[in-house]
Short mmCIF file of C-alpha atoms in Angstrom, two decimals:
data_model
loop_
_atom_site.label_atom_id
_atom_site.label_comp_id
_atom_site.label_asym_id
_atom_site.label_seq_id
_atom_site.Cartn_x
_atom_site.Cartn_y
_atom_site.Cartn_z
CA ASP A 102 0.00 0.00 0.00
CA GLY A 103 1.25 3.47 -0.87
CA GLY A 104 1.28 6.10 1.82
CA ILE A 105 3.11 8.37 4.19
CA THR A 106 4.45 7.21 7.52
CA GLN A 107 5.56 9.34 10.42
CA SER A 108 7.33 8.26 13.56
CA PRO A 109 7.11 8.37 16.43
CA LYS A 110 3.41 8.96 17.02
CA TYR A 111 4.11 10.64 20.36
CA LEU A 112 7.37 12.29 21.41
CA PHE A 113 8.39 13.89 24.66
CA ARG A 114 11.32 16.26 24.80
CA LYS A 115 13.12 17.95 27.61
CA GLU A 116 13.91 21.60 27.20
CA GLY A 117 17.26 22.12 25.51
CA GLN A 118 17.14 18.89 23.51
CA ASN A 119 17.03 18.52 19.76
CA VAL A 120 14.64 15.89 18.42
CA THR A 121 14.13 14.51 14.93
CA LEU A 122 10.76 13.54 13.48
CA SER A 123 10.72 10.98 10.73
CA CYS A 124 8.64 11.18 7.53
CA GLU A 125 8.74 8.56 4.76
CA GLN A 126 6.60 8.23 1.63
CA ASN A 127 6.37 5.52 -1.02
CA LEU A 128 4.04 7.43 -3.34
CA ASN A 129 6.89 8.49 -5.61
CA HIS A 130 5.97 12.11 -4.96
CA ASP A 131 8.49 14.83 -5.73
CA ALA A 132 7.32 17.34 -3.13
CA MET A 133 7.18 16.99 0.62
CA TYR A 134 6.06 19.38 3.35
CA TRP A 135 6.16 19.86 7.09
CA TYR A 136 3.33 21.61 8.90
CA ARG A 137 2.64 22.46 12.47
CA GLN A 138 -0.90 22.53 13.90
CA ASP A 139 -1.78 24.28 17.14
CA PRO A 140 -5.24 24.55 18.73
CA GLY A 141 -7.16 27.49 17.31
CA GLN A 142 -4.67 28.04 14.48
CA GLY A 143 -4.61 26.86 10.91
CA LEU A 144 -1.92 24.65 9.49
CA ARG A 145 1.34 26.55 9.26
CA LEU A 146 4.10 25.58 6.85
CA ILE A 147 7.54 24.99 8.37
CA TYR A 148 9.62 23.74 5.43
CA TYR A 149 8.98 22.23 2.04
CA SER A 150 11.00 20.43 -0.60
CA GLN A 151 10.15 20.24 -4.27
CA ILE A 152 13.02 17.98 -5.23
CA VAL A 153 15.79 15.91 -3.70
CA ASN A 154 18.67 17.90 -2.19
CA ASP A 155 16.63 21.12 -2.22
CA PHE A 156 14.29 22.65 0.34
CA GLN A 157 12.85 26.06 1.21
CA LYS A 158 11.72 27.75 4.38
CA GLY A 159 8.04 28.10 4.99
CA ASP A 160 6.31 30.67 7.15
CA ILE A 161 7.65 29.51 10.52
CA ALA A 162 11.07 27.92 9.87
CA GLU A 163 12.93 29.44 12.83
CA GLY A 164 14.10 26.75 15.26
CA TYR A 165 13.64 23.92 12.75
CA SER A 166 15.89 22.19 10.21
CA VAL A 167 15.32 19.61 7.49
CA SER A 168 17.16 17.50 4.95
CA ARG A 169 16.10 15.81 1.72
CA GLU A 170 18.80 13.34 0.80
CA LYS A 171 16.37 10.79 -0.62
CA LYS A 172 13.12 11.24 -2.49
CA GLU A 173 11.28 9.09 0.03
CA SER A 174 12.47 10.80 3.20
CA PHE A 175 12.09 14.29 4.68
CA PRO A 176 13.08 14.34 8.37
CA LEU A 177 12.42 17.39 10.54
CA THR A 178 14.66 18.37 13.45
CA VAL A 179 13.16 20.51 16.17
CA THR A 180 16.08 22.32 17.75
CA SER A 181 16.44 23.84 21.19
CA ALA A 182 16.10 27.24 19.51
CA GLN A 183 12.39 26.60 18.89
CA LYS A 184 10.76 28.44 21.78
CA ASN A 185 7.38 26.74 21.80
CA PRO A 186 7.70 23.34 20.14
CA THR A 187 4.74 21.58 21.72
CA ALA A 188 2.39 20.94 18.80
CA PHE A 189 1.01 18.38 16.35
CA TYR A 190 3.46 17.97 13.44
CA LEU A 191 2.18 16.86 10.06
CA CYS A 192 4.17 15.69 7.08
CA ALA A 193 2.58 15.79 3.63
CA SER A 194 3.54 15.04 0.05
CA SER A 195 2.26 15.88 -3.41
CA ILE A 196 3.08 14.72 -6.92
CA VAL A 197 4.83 17.97 -7.72
CA GLY A 198 5.42 21.08 -5.68
CA ASP A 199 3.36 23.61 -7.63
CA LEU A 200 0.58 23.60 -4.99
CA LEU A 201 -1.99 23.03 -7.73
CA ASN A 202 -2.20 19.38 -6.74
CA GLU A 203 -3.61 17.88 -3.59
CA GLN A 204 -1.39 17.06 -0.63
CA PHE A 205 -1.59 13.78 1.22
CA PHE A 206 -0.83 13.71 4.92
CA GLY A 207 0.88 11.27 7.22
CA PRO A 208 -0.68 10.36 10.59
CA GLY A 209 1.25 13.03 12.48
CA THR A 210 3.62 13.24 15.44
CA ARG A 211 2.48 14.86 18.66
CA LEU A 212 5.44 16.54 20.35
CA THR A 213 5.31 17.59 23.98
CA VAL A 214 8.03 19.51 25.78
CA LEU A 215 8.35 18.54 29.42
CA GLN B 178 -2.50 39.61 4.20
CA LYS B 179 -4.23 36.79 2.35
CA GLU B 180 -7.07 35.17 4.24
CA VAL B 181 -9.29 32.14 4.16
CA GLU B 182 -12.29 32.34 6.45
CA GLN B 183 -14.54 29.60 7.70
CA ASN B 184 -17.28 29.66 10.30
CA SER B 185 -15.81 27.73 13.23
CA GLY B 186 -19.17 26.22 14.13
CA PRO B 187 -20.11 23.85 15.51
CA LEU B 188 -22.56 23.21 12.69
CA SER B 189 -25.12 20.71 13.90
CA VAL B 190 -27.34 18.78 11.47
CA PRO B 191 -29.59 15.75 11.90
CA GLU B 192 -28.66 12.46 10.30
CA GLY B 193 -29.81 12.30 6.69
CA ALA B 194 -29.83 16.09 6.22
CA ILE B 195 -27.64 18.18 3.92
CA ALA B 196 -24.68 19.86 5.60
CA SER B 197 -23.42 23.05 3.96
CA LEU B 198 -19.92 24.28 4.75
CA ASN B 199 -18.66 27.59 3.44
CA CYS B 200 -15.25 29.15 2.87
CA THR B 201 -14.44 32.65 1.66
CA TYR B 202 -11.05 33.80 0.41
CA SER B 203 -9.46 37.16 -0.19
CA ASP B 204 -7.24 36.66 -3.27
CA ARG B 205 -9.03 36.96 -6.63
CA GLY B 206 -6.08 35.19 -8.26
CA SER B 207 -6.55 31.96 -6.31
CA GLN B 208 -6.50 28.91 -8.55
CA SER B 209 -6.87 25.73 -6.53
CA PHE B 210 -9.33 24.98 -3.76
CA PHE B 211 -9.24 21.98 -1.46
CA TRP B 212 -11.52 20.51 1.18
CA TYR B 213 -10.04 18.25 3.83
CA ARG B 214 -11.71 16.38 6.67
CA GLN B 215 -9.95 16.04 10.01
CA TYR B 216 -11.16 13.81 12.79
CA SER B 217 -10.16 14.77 16.31
CA GLY B 218 -6.53 13.82 16.96
CA LYS B 219 -5.98 12.63 13.39
CA SER B 220 -4.38 14.10 10.29
CA PRO B 221 -6.33 15.81 7.49
CA GLU B 222 -7.59 13.68 4.61
CA LEU B 223 -8.55 15.04 1.22
CA ILE B 224 -12.27 15.13 0.43
CA MET B 225 -12.32 17.10 -2.79
CA PHE B 226 -10.51 19.67 -4.88
CA ILE B 227 -11.92 22.06 -7.44
CA TYR B 228 -10.32 24.43 -9.93
CA SER B 229 -13.16 25.74 -12.13
CA ASN B 230 -16.29 27.69 -11.40
CA GLY B 231 -19.36 25.58 -10.84
CA ASP B 232 -20.09 22.31 -9.12
CA LYS B 233 -18.05 19.15 -8.76
CA GLU B 234 -19.70 16.05 -7.37
CA ASP B 235 -18.15 12.96 -5.83
CA GLY B 236 -20.57 10.57 -4.17
CA ARG B 237 -22.35 12.37 -1.33
CA PHE B 238 -20.01 15.37 -1.60
CA THR B 239 -20.38 18.40 -3.86
CA ALA B 240 -17.91 21.26 -4.04
CA GLN B 241 -19.19 24.57 -5.38
CA LEU B 242 -16.84 27.33 -6.53
CA ASN B 243 -17.83 30.92 -7.28
CA LYS B 244 -14.72 32.93 -8.15
CA ALA B 245 -16.66 36.15 -8.74
CA SER B 246 -17.97 36.08 -5.18
CA GLN B 247 -14.78 34.47 -3.85
CA TYR B 248 -16.30 31.57 -2.03
CA VAL B 249 -16.11 27.81 -2.16
CA SER B 250 -18.54 25.54 -0.41
CA LEU B 251 -18.86 21.86 0.41
CA LEU B 252 -22.24 20.14 0.53
CA ILE B 253 -22.62 16.79 2.22
CA ARG B 254 -25.83 14.98 1.30
CA ASP B 255 -27.41 12.30 3.49
CA SER B 256 -25.14 13.28 6.39
CA GLN B 257 -24.00 10.42 8.60
CA PRO B 258 -22.67 10.48 12.17
CA SER B 259 -19.33 9.36 10.71
CA ASP B 260 -19.18 12.73 8.90
CA SER B 261 -18.77 14.45 12.27
CA ALA B 262 -15.35 16.08 12.02
CA THR B 263 -13.63 19.39 11.33
CA TYR B 264 -13.59 20.43 7.68
CA LEU B 265 -10.61 22.45 6.49
CA CYS B 266 -10.61 24.68 3.43
CA ALA B 267 -7.28 25.40 1.69
CA VAL B 268 -6.70 27.86 -1.14
CA THR B 269 -3.69 28.65 -3.31
CA TYR B 270 -2.62 32.21 -4.06
CA TRP B 271 0.33 34.08 -5.54
CA ALA B 272 2.83 35.78 -3.22
CA GLY B 273 5.14 37.61 -5.63
CA ASN B 274 6.51 34.94 -7.95
CA ASN B 275 5.68 32.11 -5.59
CA ARG B 276 2.46 30.19 -5.25
CA LYS B 277 1.43 29.53 -1.66
CA LEU B 278 -1.27 27.58 0.09
CA ILE B 279 -3.29 29.07 2.94
CA TRP B 280 -5.47 27.08 5.29
CA GLY B 281 -8.67 28.06 7.03
CA LEU B 282 -9.20 27.27 10.71
CA GLY B 283 -11.91 24.76 9.91
CA THR B 284 -15.60 24.26 10.58
CA SER B 285 -16.65 21.68 13.15
CA LEU B 286 -19.58 19.54 11.95
CA ALA B 287 -21.72 17.42 14.26
CA VAL B 288 -24.21 15.01 12.70
CA ASN B 289 -26.78 13.91 15.25
CA PRO B 290 -28.34 10.41 15.02
#
């Protein structure tokens, strides 16, 4: 079955720690995205990648980093510089990155800072 | 500041009724319009997308786009309790030379048995 997987489902982080969220897709999609969802706010774009070895900042990239070494994988690192990292993190992919095509989402990772 | 607005709800309808969800957007140049359903604690899943003015039907769902009035709506016929969820509207727009996607906050729908 084709789809997007994210791990872990739940993640707890102590202040000052960096953590990495995994996102893998086997849909053969070129574009991948990371969003953050907070209660009462719409989805906000953190980073996106339209092609392997290339990525761009979204609207709220500060305190986050990504890599795109393989087409299938787009991991997100939440660094200690991110002041309020507790949120629901969603990874998505689309056939191409022109935003004219629908995005498909993984199941999400819920990050809590202790 | 580009905006997508949705009534937060909750919108409550009886089982079997038609649920009507609305979304207005601010950019006349918007090209693509998406409706996603999100159950509590889960990720969004695509319901429908529409690019052209008019109606697009898929099973019990109909998306309606009116670019002149800058709104897109989603109708759910024969509503079922399993349709109870938050419905997100997403719209593309141009920001300089870049196309971007903006998300509404969602409308909560409750279908009562």
